[in-house]
Amino acid sequence: MDEVLVAVLGSTVSIIGVLGGALYWLGGKFREIDYRFREVERRFEEVDRRFAEVNRRFEEIDRRFEEVNRRFEGIERGLAGLGERLGRLEAEVDRRFGELDGRVGRLAEAFTSYQEFLLEFLVAEGVLKPEKADLARREASRITSVAGLNPLTREEWEKVKKYLEKDELTLEEAEEFRELARRVVREYGQYPEAWKLHIYATIKLAEAWKKSKQPPQPGT
């Protein structure tokens, strides 16, 4: 009986020793696992901190984009206002130029009428001799090389050339010649040759009136 008890006690002690060693080993493993879990948690905390920093930076970027958008909206409003002001200014400039064109047109018409009256008077009084018209004719012939078809048609330009080449014109031809010259002056008044064409046509009309013994017709 004692021997059995001793054997049982020996086995129990051995088992307790084994269990104690196992528990000690497990305790070490659990401590290592706890340490690694804490390390993982620490790293997750670091990751969370970095994500928070990234979010903060994105929020800062969003604020800057909002500021940029506000500035662009301000610029767009300013440009819209500038466009409106430029539109009003352009309309005013067009209106002023329209008025100026009208005044220049009226001035050109007045000068044309004055020039016609003066030349007709000089021819009628015999002050301006027919041969003097040749000076204007040579210069006036150049207009056909610088002017385009407008406002005359090709056929009308051919008539102008024909009247420039003829020494004597009938009253009907001379009246048509001067009307063509008036239209050339209105369109190409920036060329001296246009005015010389008008001078020559007016002289030829005054000569035709003188030969036909008809007085100049107002507005003809």
mmCIF file with all atom_site columns, C-alpha atoms in Angstrom:
data_model
loop_
_atom_site.group_PDB
_atom_site.id
_atom_site.type_symbol
_atom_site.label_atom_id
_atom_site.label_alt_id
_atom_site.label_comp_id
_atom_site.label_asym_id
_atom_site.label_entity_id
_atom_site.label_seq_id
_atom_site.pdbx_PDB_ins_code
_atom_site.Cartn_x
_atom_site.Cartn_y
_atom_site.Cartn_z
_atom_site.occupancy
_atom_site.B_iso_or_equiv
_atom_site.pdbx_formal_charge
_atom_site.auth_seq_id
_atom_site.auth_comp_id
_atom_site.auth_asym_id
_atom_site.auth_atom_id
_atom_site.pdbx_PDB_model_num
ATOM 1   C CA . MET A 1 1   ? 0.000   0.000   0.000    1.00 0.00 ? 1   MET A CA 1
ATOM 2   C CA . ASP A 1 2   ? 2.795   2.404   0.813    1.00 0.00 ? 2   ASP A CA 1
ATOM 3   C CA . GLU A 1 3   ? 4.535   1.502   -2.372   1.00 0.00 ? 3   GLU A CA 1
ATOM 4   C CA . VAL A 1 4   ? 1.378   2.251   -4.357   1.00 0.00 ? 4   VAL A CA 1
ATOM 5   C CA . LEU A 1 5   ? 0.930   5.563   -2.584   1.00 0.00 ? 5   LEU A CA 1
ATOM 6   C CA . VAL A 1 6   ? 4.509   6.480   -3.254   1.00 0.00 ? 6   VAL A CA 1
ATOM 7   C CA . ALA A 1 7   ? 4.101   5.587   -6.928   1.00 0.00 ? 7   ALA A CA 1
ATOM 8   C CA . VAL A 1 8   ? 0.911   7.619   -7.194   1.00 0.00 ? 8   VAL A CA 1
ATOM 9   C CA . LEU A 1 9   ? 2.516   10.553  -5.451   1.00 0.00 ? 9   LEU A CA 1
ATOM 10  C CA . GLY A 1 10  ? 5.545   10.289  -7.719   1.00 0.00 ? 10  GLY A CA 1
ATOM 11  C CA . SER A 1 11  ? 3.346   10.258  -10.774  1.00 0.00 ? 11  SER A CA 1
ATOM 12  C CA . THR A 1 12  ? 1.362   13.192  -9.453   1.00 0.00 ? 12  THR A CA 1
ATOM 13  C CA . VAL A 1 13  ? 4.509   15.154  -8.758   1.00 0.00 ? 13  VAL A CA 1
ATOM 14  C CA . SER A 1 14  ? 5.768   14.363  -12.247  1.00 0.00 ? 14  SER A CA 1
ATOM 15  C CA . ILE A 1 15  ? 2.468   15.427  -13.766  1.00 0.00 ? 15  ILE A CA 1
ATOM 16  C CA . ILE A 1 16  ? 2.448   18.618  -11.729  1.00 0.00 ? 16  ILE A CA 1
ATOM 17  C CA . GLY A 1 17  ? 5.995   19.301  -12.843  1.00 0.00 ? 17  GLY A CA 1
ATOM 18  C CA . VAL A 1 18  ? 5.060   18.742  -16.451  1.00 0.00 ? 18  VAL A CA 1
ATOM 19  C CA . LEU A 1 19  ? 1.946   20.888  -16.097  1.00 0.00 ? 19  LEU A CA 1
ATOM 20  C CA . GLY A 1 20  ? 3.958   23.599  -14.342  1.00 0.00 ? 20  GLY A CA 1
ATOM 21  C CA . GLY A 1 21  ? 6.489   23.614  -17.124  1.00 0.00 ? 21  GLY A CA 1
ATOM 22  C CA . ALA A 1 22  ? 3.726   23.639  -19.703  1.00 0.00 ? 22  ALA A CA 1
ATOM 23  C CA . LEU A 1 23  ? 1.949   26.474  -17.945  1.00 0.00 ? 23  LEU A CA 1
ATOM 24  C CA . TYR A 1 24  ? 5.184   28.424  -17.689  1.00 0.00 ? 24  TYR A CA 1
ATOM 25  C CA . TRP A 1 25  ? 5.815   27.924  -21.403  1.00 0.00 ? 25  TRP A CA 1
ATOM 26  C CA . LEU A 1 26  ? 2.245   28.878  -22.240  1.00 0.00 ? 26  LEU A CA 1
ATOM 27  C CA . GLY A 1 27  ? 2.579   31.917  -20.010  1.00 0.00 ? 27  GLY A CA 1
ATOM 28  C CA . GLY A 1 28  ? 5.657   32.984  -21.948  1.00 0.00 ? 28  GLY A CA 1
ATOM 29  C CA . LYS A 1 29  ? 3.861   32.438  -25.236  1.00 0.00 ? 29  LYS A CA 1
ATOM 30  C CA . PHE A 1 30  ? 0.841   34.412  -24.057  1.00 0.00 ? 30  PHE A CA 1
ATOM 31  C CA . ARG A 1 31  ? 3.117   37.238  -22.934  1.00 0.00 ? 31  ARG A CA 1
ATOM 32  C CA . GLU A 1 32  ? 4.788   37.194  -26.365  1.00 0.00 ? 32  GLU A CA 1
ATOM 33  C CA . ILE A 1 33  ? 1.384   37.179  -28.052  1.00 0.00 ? 33  ILE A CA 1
ATOM 34  C CA . ASP A 1 34  ? 0.244   40.069  -25.872  1.00 0.00 ? 34  ASP A CA 1
ATOM 35  C CA . TYR A 1 35  ? 3.408   41.956  -26.739  1.00 0.00 ? 35  TYR A CA 1
ATOM 36  C CA . ARG A 1 36  ? 2.849   41.390  -30.445  1.00 0.00 ? 36  ARG A CA 1
ATOM 37  C CA . PHE A 1 37  ? -0.803  42.408  -30.174  1.00 0.00 ? 37  PHE A CA 1
ATOM 38  C CA . ARG A 1 38  ? 0.287   45.603  -28.432  1.00 0.00 ? 38  ARG A CA 1
ATOM 39  C CA . GLU A 1 39  ? 2.861   46.144  -31.191  1.00 0.00 ? 39  GLU A CA 1
ATOM 40  C CA . VAL A 1 40  ? 0.149   45.609  -33.815  1.00 0.00 ? 40  VAL A CA 1
ATOM 41  C CA . GLU A 1 41  ? -2.144  47.996  -31.948  1.00 0.00 ? 41  GLU A CA 1
ATOM 42  C CA . ARG A 1 42  ? 0.671   50.545  -31.749  1.00 0.00 ? 42  ARG A CA 1
ATOM 43  C CA . ARG A 1 43  ? 1.228   50.235  -35.489  1.00 0.00 ? 43  ARG A CA 1
ATOM 44  C CA . PHE A 1 44  ? -2.501  50.583  -36.150  1.00 0.00 ? 44  PHE A CA 1
ATOM 45  C CA . GLU A 1 45  ? -2.472  53.676  -33.987  1.00 0.00 ? 45  GLU A CA 1
ATOM 46  C CA . GLU A 1 46  ? 0.437   55.006  -36.092  1.00 0.00 ? 46  GLU A CA 1
ATOM 47  C CA . VAL A 1 47  ? -1.505  54.180  -39.258  1.00 0.00 ? 47  VAL A CA 1
ATOM 48  C CA . ASP A 1 48  ? -4.578  55.916  -37.840  1.00 0.00 ? 48  ASP A CA 1
ATOM 49  C CA . ARG A 1 49  ? -2.448  58.932  -36.977  1.00 0.00 ? 49  ARG A CA 1
ATOM 50  C CA . ARG A 1 50  ? -1.041  59.043  -40.491  1.00 0.00 ? 50  ARG A CA 1
ATOM 51  C CA . PHE A 1 51  ? -4.504  58.677  -42.007  1.00 0.00 ? 51  PHE A CA 1
ATOM 52  C CA . ALA A 1 52  ? -5.652  61.528  -39.803  1.00 0.00 ? 52  ALA A CA 1
ATOM 53  C CA . GLU A 1 53  ? -2.699  63.614  -41.067  1.00 0.00 ? 53  GLU A CA 1
ATOM 54  C CA . VAL A 1 54  ? -3.585  62.712  -44.671  1.00 0.00 ? 54  VAL A CA 1
ATOM 55  C CA . ASN A 1 55  ? -7.217  63.668  -44.053  1.00 0.00 ? 55  ASN A CA 1
ATOM 56  C CA . ARG A 1 56  ? -6.096  66.938  -42.531  1.00 0.00 ? 56  ARG A CA 1
ATOM 57  C CA . ARG A 1 57  ? -3.984  67.674  -45.599  1.00 0.00 ? 57  ARG A CA 1
ATOM 58  C CA . PHE A 1 58  ? -6.855  66.785  -47.920  1.00 0.00 ? 58  PHE A CA 1
ATOM 59  C CA . GLU A 1 59  ? -9.088  69.128  -45.970  1.00 0.00 ? 59  GLU A CA 1
ATOM 60  C CA . GLU A 1 60  ? -6.450  71.848  -46.353  1.00 0.00 ? 60  GLU A CA 1
ATOM 61  C CA . ILE A 1 61  ? -6.275  71.146  -50.095  1.00 0.00 ? 61  ILE A CA 1
ATOM 62  C CA . ASP A 1 62  ? -10.080 71.307  -50.277  1.00 0.00 ? 62  ASP A CA 1
ATOM 63  C CA . ARG A 1 63  ? -10.039 74.691  -48.529  1.00 0.00 ? 63  ARG A CA 1
ATOM 64  C CA . ARG A 1 64  ? -7.419  75.953  -50.962  1.00 0.00 ? 64  ARG A CA 1
ATOM 65  C CA . PHE A 1 65  ? -9.433  74.728  -53.940  1.00 0.00 ? 65  PHE A CA 1
ATOM 66  C CA . GLU A 1 66  ? -12.487 76.464  -52.538  1.00 0.00 ? 66  GLU A CA 1
ATOM 67  C CA . GLU A 1 67  ? -10.460 79.664  -52.228  1.00 0.00 ? 67  GLU A CA 1
ATOM 68  C CA . VAL A 1 68  ? -9.208  79.266  -55.813  1.00 0.00 ? 68  VAL A CA 1
ATOM 69  C CA . ASN A 1 69  ? -12.786 78.660  -56.992  1.00 0.00 ? 69  ASN A CA 1
ATOM 70  C CA . ARG A 1 70  ? -13.955 81.805  -55.189  1.00 0.00 ? 70  ARG A CA 1
ATOM 71  C CA . ARG A 1 71  ? -11.194 83.808  -56.825  1.00 0.00 ? 71  ARG A CA 1
ATOM 72  C CA . PHE A 1 72  ? -12.020 82.400  -60.265  1.00 0.00 ? 72  PHE A CA 1
ATOM 73  C CA . GLU A 1 73  ? -15.675 83.228  -59.686  1.00 0.00 ? 73  GLU A CA 1
ATOM 74  C CA . GLY A 1 74  ? -14.626 86.764  -58.796  1.00 0.00 ? 74  GLY A CA 1
ATOM 75  C CA . ILE A 1 75  ? -12.499 86.967  -61.943  1.00 0.00 ? 75  ILE A CA 1
ATOM 76  C CA . GLU A 1 76  ? -15.386 85.638  -64.050  1.00 0.00 ? 76  GLU A CA 1
ATOM 77  C CA . ARG A 1 77  ? -17.739 88.228  -62.568  1.00 0.00 ? 77  ARG A CA 1
ATOM 78  C CA . GLY A 1 78  ? -15.146 90.902  -63.253  1.00 0.00 ? 78  GLY A CA 1
ATOM 79  C CA . LEU A 1 79  ? -14.692 89.724  -66.832  1.00 0.00 ? 79  LEU A CA 1
ATOM 80  C CA . ALA A 1 80  ? -18.449 89.624  -67.339  1.00 0.00 ? 80  ALA A CA 1
ATOM 81  C CA . GLY A 1 81  ? -18.686 93.200  -66.114  1.00 0.00 ? 81  GLY A CA 1
ATOM 82  C CA . LEU A 1 82  ? -15.742 94.187  -68.294  1.00 0.00 ? 82  LEU A CA 1
ATOM 83  C CA . GLY A 1 83  ? -17.387 92.516  -71.300  1.00 0.00 ? 83  GLY A CA 1
ATOM 84  C CA . GLU A 1 84  ? -20.551 94.516  -70.703  1.00 0.00 ? 84  GLU A CA 1
ATOM 85  C CA . ARG A 1 85  ? -18.576 97.751  -70.397  1.00 0.00 ? 85  ARG A CA 1
ATOM 86  C CA . LEU A 1 86  ? -16.593 96.932  -73.548  1.00 0.00 ? 86  LEU A CA 1
ATOM 87  C CA . GLY A 1 87  ? -19.857 96.171  -75.354  1.00 0.00 ? 87  GLY A CA 1
ATOM 88  C CA . ARG A 1 88  ? -21.283 99.546  -74.357  1.00 0.00 ? 88  ARG A CA 1
ATOM 89  C CA . LEU A 1 89  ? -18.024 101.252 -75.328  1.00 0.00 ? 89  LEU A CA 1
ATOM 90  C CA . GLU A 1 90  ? -17.977 99.495  -78.696  1.00 0.00 ? 90  GLU A CA 1
ATOM 91  C CA . ALA A 1 91  ? -21.578 100.513 -79.352  1.00 0.00 ? 91  ALA A CA 1
ATOM 92  C CA . GLU A 1 92  ? -20.734 104.108 -78.435  1.00 0.00 ? 92  GLU A CA 1
ATOM 93  C CA . VAL A 1 93  ? -17.643 104.086 -80.677  1.00 0.00 ? 93  VAL A CA 1
ATOM 94  C CA . ASP A 1 94  ? -19.713 102.661 -83.552  1.00 0.00 ? 94  ASP A CA 1
ATOM 95  C CA . ARG A 1 95  ? -22.330 105.333 -83.005  1.00 0.00 ? 95  ARG A CA 1
ATOM 96  C CA . ARG A 1 96  ? -19.712 108.077 -82.969  1.00 0.00 ? 96  ARG A CA 1
ATOM 97  C CA . PHE A 1 97  ? -18.048 106.714 -86.098  1.00 0.00 ? 97  PHE A CA 1
ATOM 98  C CA . GLY A 1 98  ? -21.464 106.488 -87.730  1.00 0.00 ? 98  GLY A CA 1
ATOM 99  C CA . GLU A 1 99  ? -22.039 110.144 -86.948  1.00 0.00 ? 99  GLU A CA 1
ATOM 100 C CA . LEU A 1 100 ? -18.549 110.988 -88.232  1.00 0.00 ? 100 LEU A CA 1
ATOM 101 C CA . ASP A 1 101 ? -19.135 109.036 -91.441  1.00 0.00 ? 101 ASP A CA 1
ATOM 102 C CA . GLY A 1 102 ? -22.380 110.899 -91.925  1.00 0.00 ? 102 GLY A CA 1
ATOM 103 C CA . ARG A 1 103 ? -20.673 114.254 -91.418  1.00 0.00 ? 103 ARG A CA 1
ATOM 104 C CA . VAL A 1 104 ? -17.812 113.319 -93.732  1.00 0.00 ? 104 VAL A CA 1
ATOM 105 C CA . GLY A 1 105 ? -20.328 112.130 -96.317  1.00 0.00 ? 105 GLY A CA 1
ATOM 106 C CA . ARG A 1 106 ? -22.257 115.402 -96.104  1.00 0.00 ? 106 ARG A CA 1
ATOM 107 C CA . LEU A 1 107 ? -19.023 117.374 -96.299  1.00 0.00 ? 107 LEU A CA 1
ATOM 108 C CA . ALA A 1 108 ? -17.943 115.419 -99.379  1.00 0.00 ? 108 ALA A CA 1
ATOM 109 C CA . GLU A 1 109 ? -21.328 116.053 -101.014 1.00 0.00 ? 109 GLU A CA 1
ATOM 110 C CA . ALA A 1 110 ? -21.071 119.770 -100.218 1.00 0.00 ? 110 ALA A CA 1
ATOM 111 C CA . PHE A 1 111 ? -17.537 119.952 -101.625 1.00 0.00 ? 111 PHE A CA 1
ATOM 112 C CA . THR A 1 112 ? -18.626 118.049 -104.741 1.00 0.00 ? 112 THR A CA 1
ATOM 113 C CA . SER A 1 113 ? -21.470 120.512 -105.331 1.00 0.00 ? 113 SER A CA 1
ATOM 114 C CA . TYR A 1 114 ? -19.137 123.460 -104.775 1.00 0.00 ? 114 TYR A CA 1
ATOM 115 C CA . GLN A 1 115 ? -16.555 122.025 -107.182 1.00 0.00 ? 115 GLN A CA 1
ATOM 116 C CA . GLU A 1 116 ? -19.218 121.430 -109.827 1.00 0.00 ? 116 GLU A CA 1
ATOM 117 C CA . PHE A 1 117 ? -20.573 124.971 -109.518 1.00 0.00 ? 117 PHE A CA 1
ATOM 118 C CA . LEU A 1 118 ? -17.114 126.528 -109.702 1.00 0.00 ? 118 LEU A CA 1
ATOM 119 C CA . LEU A 1 119 ? -16.041 124.533 -112.757 1.00 0.00 ? 119 LEU A CA 1
ATOM 120 C CA . GLU A 1 120 ? -19.332 125.107 -114.537 1.00 0.00 ? 120 GLU A CA 1
ATOM 121 C CA . PHE A 1 121 ? -19.006 128.843 -113.886 1.00 0.00 ? 121 PHE A CA 1
ATOM 122 C CA . LEU A 1 122 ? -15.395 128.966 -115.122 1.00 0.00 ? 122 LEU A CA 1
ATOM 123 C CA . VAL A 1 123 ? -16.279 127.108 -118.326 1.00 0.00 ? 123 VAL A CA 1
ATOM 124 C CA . ALA A 1 124 ? -19.375 129.240 -118.932 1.00 0.00 ? 124 ALA A CA 1
ATOM 125 C CA . GLU A 1 125 ? -17.342 132.436 -118.494 1.00 0.00 ? 125 GLU A CA 1
ATOM 126 C CA . GLY A 1 126 ? -14.610 131.159 -120.785 1.00 0.00 ? 126 GLY A CA 1
ATOM 127 C CA . VAL A 1 127 ? -12.012 131.282 -118.024 1.00 0.00 ? 127 VAL A CA 1
ATOM 128 C CA . LEU A 1 128 ? -11.320 127.549 -118.217 1.00 0.00 ? 128 LEU A CA 1
ATOM 129 C CA . LYS A 1 129 ? -10.308 126.637 -121.752 1.00 0.00 ? 129 LYS A CA 1
ATOM 130 C CA . PRO A 1 130 ? -11.204 123.193 -123.184 1.00 0.00 ? 130 PRO A CA 1
ATOM 131 C CA . GLU A 1 131 ? -7.554  122.258 -123.678 1.00 0.00 ? 131 GLU A CA 1
ATOM 132 C CA . LYS A 1 132 ? -6.995  122.600 -119.919 1.00 0.00 ? 132 LYS A CA 1
ATOM 133 C CA . ALA A 1 133 ? -9.319  119.649 -119.383 1.00 0.00 ? 133 ALA A CA 1
ATOM 134 C CA . ASP A 1 134 ? -6.694  117.370 -120.926 1.00 0.00 ? 134 ASP A CA 1
ATOM 135 C CA . LEU A 1 135 ? -4.575  117.751 -117.783 1.00 0.00 ? 135 LEU A CA 1
ATOM 136 C CA . ALA A 1 136 ? -7.391  116.340 -115.689 1.00 0.00 ? 136 ALA A CA 1
ATOM 137 C CA . ARG A 1 137 ? -8.191  113.658 -118.263 1.00 0.00 ? 137 ARG A CA 1
ATOM 138 C CA . ARG A 1 138 ? -4.687  112.148 -118.147 1.00 0.00 ? 138 ARG A CA 1
ATOM 139 C CA . GLU A 1 139 ? -4.796  111.940 -114.351 1.00 0.00 ? 139 GLU A CA 1
ATOM 140 C CA . ALA A 1 140 ? -8.428  110.814 -114.226 1.00 0.00 ? 140 ALA A CA 1
ATOM 141 C CA . SER A 1 141 ? -7.762  107.838 -116.533 1.00 0.00 ? 141 SER A CA 1
ATOM 142 C CA . ARG A 1 142 ? -5.674  106.257 -113.762 1.00 0.00 ? 142 ARG A CA 1
ATOM 143 C CA . ILE A 1 143 ? -8.730  105.647 -111.576 1.00 0.00 ? 143 ILE A CA 1
ATOM 144 C CA . THR A 1 144 ? -9.711  102.715 -113.773 1.00 0.00 ? 144 THR A CA 1
ATOM 145 C CA . SER A 1 145 ? -6.536  100.890 -112.722 1.00 0.00 ? 145 SER A CA 1
ATOM 146 C CA . VAL A 1 146 ? -6.958  101.336 -108.936 1.00 0.00 ? 146 VAL A CA 1
ATOM 147 C CA . ALA A 1 147 ? -10.724 101.010 -108.524 1.00 0.00 ? 147 ALA A CA 1
ATOM 148 C CA . GLY A 1 148 ? -12.706 97.798  -108.418 1.00 0.00 ? 148 GLY A CA 1
ATOM 149 C CA . LEU A 1 149 ? -16.027 97.001  -110.040 1.00 0.00 ? 149 LEU A CA 1
ATOM 150 C CA . ASN A 1 150 ? -18.113 98.538  -107.245 1.00 0.00 ? 150 ASN A CA 1
ATOM 151 C CA . PRO A 1 151 ? -20.069 100.757 -107.330 1.00 0.00 ? 151 PRO A CA 1
ATOM 152 C CA . LEU A 1 152 ? -20.029 100.658 -111.129 1.00 0.00 ? 152 LEU A CA 1
ATOM 153 C CA . THR A 1 153 ? -20.683 97.610  -113.252 1.00 0.00 ? 153 THR A CA 1
ATOM 154 C CA . ARG A 1 154 ? -18.176 96.417  -115.831 1.00 0.00 ? 154 ARG A CA 1
ATOM 155 C CA . GLU A 1 155 ? -20.313 97.985  -118.567 1.00 0.00 ? 155 GLU A CA 1
ATOM 156 C CA . GLU A 1 156 ? -20.365 101.330 -116.724 1.00 0.00 ? 156 GLU A CA 1
ATOM 157 C CA . TRP A 1 157 ? -16.582 101.295 -116.344 1.00 0.00 ? 157 TRP A CA 1
ATOM 158 C CA . GLU A 1 158 ? -16.340 100.696 -120.086 1.00 0.00 ? 158 GLU A CA 1
ATOM 159 C CA . LYS A 1 159 ? -18.502 103.791 -120.583 1.00 0.00 ? 159 LYS A CA 1
ATOM 160 C CA . VAL A 1 160 ? -16.177 105.810 -118.319 1.00 0.00 ? 160 VAL A CA 1
ATOM 161 C CA . LYS A 1 161 ? -13.190 104.736 -120.437 1.00 0.00 ? 161 LYS A CA 1
ATOM 162 C CA . LYS A 1 162 ? -15.071 105.585 -123.634 1.00 0.00 ? 162 LYS A CA 1
ATOM 163 C CA . TYR A 1 163 ? -16.019 109.054 -122.366 1.00 0.00 ? 163 TYR A CA 1
ATOM 164 C CA . LEU A 1 164 ? -12.426 109.687 -121.273 1.00 0.00 ? 164 LEU A CA 1
ATOM 165 C CA . GLU A 1 165 ? -11.207 108.893 -124.787 1.00 0.00 ? 165 GLU A CA 1
ATOM 166 C CA . LYS A 1 166 ? -13.795 111.030 -126.648 1.00 0.00 ? 166 LYS A CA 1
ATOM 167 C CA . ASP A 1 167 ? -12.923 114.651 -127.257 1.00 0.00 ? 167 ASP A CA 1
ATOM 168 C CA . GLU A 1 168 ? -16.539 115.795 -127.588 1.00 0.00 ? 168 GLU A CA 1
ATOM 169 C CA . LEU A 1 169 ? -19.558 114.454 -125.760 1.00 0.00 ? 169 LEU A CA 1
ATOM 170 C CA . THR A 1 170 ? -23.235 114.978 -126.403 1.00 0.00 ? 170 THR A CA 1
ATOM 171 C CA . LEU A 1 171 ? -25.236 116.561 -123.596 1.00 0.00 ? 171 LEU A CA 1
ATOM 172 C CA . GLU A 1 172 ? -26.772 113.174 -122.766 1.00 0.00 ? 172 GLU A CA 1
ATOM 173 C CA . GLU A 1 173 ? -23.359 111.471 -122.698 1.00 0.00 ? 173 GLU A CA 1
ATOM 174 C CA . ALA A 1 174 ? -21.841 114.257 -120.600 1.00 0.00 ? 174 ALA A CA 1
ATOM 175 C CA . GLU A 1 175 ? -24.683 114.050 -118.051 1.00 0.00 ? 175 GLU A CA 1
ATOM 176 C CA . GLU A 1 176 ? -24.267 110.281 -117.771 1.00 0.00 ? 176 GLU A CA 1
ATOM 177 C CA . PHE A 1 177 ? -20.470 110.689 -117.553 1.00 0.00 ? 177 PHE A CA 1
ATOM 178 C CA . ARG A 1 178 ? -20.724 113.104 -114.633 1.00 0.00 ? 178 ARG A CA 1
ATOM 179 C CA . GLU A 1 179 ? -23.242 110.926 -112.779 1.00 0.00 ? 179 GLU A CA 1
ATOM 180 C CA . LEU A 1 180 ? -20.815 107.990 -113.093 1.00 0.00 ? 180 LEU A CA 1
ATOM 181 C CA . ALA A 1 181 ? -17.980 110.233 -111.846 1.00 0.00 ? 181 ALA A CA 1
ATOM 182 C CA . ARG A 1 182 ? -20.080 111.244 -108.823 1.00 0.00 ? 182 ARG A CA 1
ATOM 183 C CA . ARG A 1 183 ? -20.555 107.606 -107.892 1.00 0.00 ? 183 ARG A CA 1
ATOM 184 C CA . VAL A 1 184 ? -16.836 106.942 -108.255 1.00 0.00 ? 184 VAL A CA 1
ATOM 185 C CA . VAL A 1 185 ? -16.036 109.853 -105.933 1.00 0.00 ? 185 VAL A CA 1
ATOM 186 C CA . ARG A 1 186 ? -18.462 108.564 -103.284 1.00 0.00 ? 186 ARG A CA 1
ATOM 187 C CA . GLU A 1 187 ? -16.770 105.157 -103.290 1.00 0.00 ? 187 GLU A CA 1
ATOM 188 C CA . TYR A 1 188 ? -13.135 106.061 -104.019 1.00 0.00 ? 188 TYR A CA 1
ATOM 189 C CA . GLY A 1 189 ? -12.837 109.593 -102.674 1.00 0.00 ? 189 GLY A CA 1
ATOM 190 C CA . GLN A 1 190 ? -9.555  108.625 -100.979 1.00 0.00 ? 190 GLN A CA 1
ATOM 191 C CA . TYR A 1 191 ? -7.911  108.564 -104.410 1.00 0.00 ? 191 TYR A CA 1
ATOM 192 C CA . PRO A 1 192 ? -6.988  111.912 -106.041 1.00 0.00 ? 192 PRO A CA 1
ATOM 193 C CA . GLU A 1 193 ? -7.707  110.314 -109.429 1.00 0.00 ? 193 GLU A CA 1
ATOM 194 C CA . ALA A 1 194 ? -11.378 109.955 -108.465 1.00 0.00 ? 194 ALA A CA 1
ATOM 195 C CA . TRP A 1 195 ? -11.682 113.706 -107.893 1.00 0.00 ? 195 TRP A CA 1
ATOM 196 C CA . LYS A 1 196 ? -9.844  114.446 -111.123 1.00 0.00 ? 196 LYS A CA 1
ATOM 197 C CA . LEU A 1 197 ? -12.307 112.193 -112.937 1.00 0.00 ? 197 LEU A CA 1
ATOM 198 C CA . HIS A 1 198 ? -15.119 114.223 -111.389 1.00 0.00 ? 198 HIS A CA 1
ATOM 199 C CA . ILE A 1 199 ? -13.422 117.490 -112.400 1.00 0.00 ? 199 ILE A CA 1
ATOM 200 C CA . TYR A 1 200 ? -12.986 116.297 -115.975 1.00 0.00 ? 200 TYR A CA 1
ATOM 201 C CA . ALA A 1 201 ? -16.582 115.018 -116.225 1.00 0.00 ? 201 ALA A CA 1
ATOM 202 C CA . THR A 1 202 ? -17.914 118.313 -114.850 1.00 0.00 ? 202 THR A CA 1
ATOM 203 C CA . ILE A 1 203 ? -15.848 120.305 -117.372 1.00 0.00 ? 203 ILE A CA 1
ATOM 204 C CA . LYS A 1 204 ? -17.145 118.135 -120.230 1.00 0.00 ? 204 LYS A CA 1
ATOM 205 C CA . LEU A 1 205 ? -20.730 118.612 -119.029 1.00 0.00 ? 205 LEU A CA 1
ATOM 206 C CA . ALA A 1 206 ? -20.261 122.381 -118.783 1.00 0.00 ? 206 ALA A CA 1
ATOM 207 C CA . GLU A 1 207 ? -18.843 122.402 -122.331 1.00 0.00 ? 207 GLU A CA 1
ATOM 208 C CA . ALA A 1 208 ? -21.813 120.369 -123.578 1.00 0.00 ? 208 ALA A CA 1
ATOM 209 C CA . TRP A 1 209 ? -24.240 122.806 -121.938 1.00 0.00 ? 209 TRP A CA 1
ATOM 210 C CA . LYS A 1 210 ? -22.388 125.750 -123.466 1.00 0.00 ? 210 LYS A CA 1
ATOM 211 C CA . LYS A 1 211 ? -22.454 124.223 -126.947 1.00 0.00 ? 211 LYS A CA 1
ATOM 212 C CA . SER A 1 212 ? -26.112 123.314 -126.700 1.00 0.00 ? 212 SER A CA 1
ATOM 213 C CA . LYS A 1 213 ? -26.808 126.796 -125.317 1.00 0.00 ? 213 LYS A CA 1
ATOM 214 C CA . GLN A 1 214 ? -28.705 125.209 -122.450 1.00 0.00 ? 214 GLN A CA 1
ATOM 215 C CA . PRO A 1 215 ? -28.201 126.529 -118.895 1.00 0.00 ? 215 PRO A CA 1
ATOM 216 C CA . PRO A 1 216 ? -26.903 124.114 -116.299 1.00 0.00 ? 216 PRO A CA 1
ATOM 217 C CA . GLN A 1 217 ? -29.713 122.099 -114.713 1.00 0.00 ? 217 GLN A CA 1
ATOM 218 C CA . PRO A 1 218 ? -29.769 122.094 -110.887 1.00 0.00 ? 218 PRO A CA 1
ATOM 219 C CA . GLY A 1 219 ? -28.885 118.670 -109.503 1.00 0.00 ? 219 GLY A CA 1
ATOM 220 C CA . THR A 1 220 ? -27.815 117.353 -112.906 1.00 0.00 ? 220 THR A CA 1
#
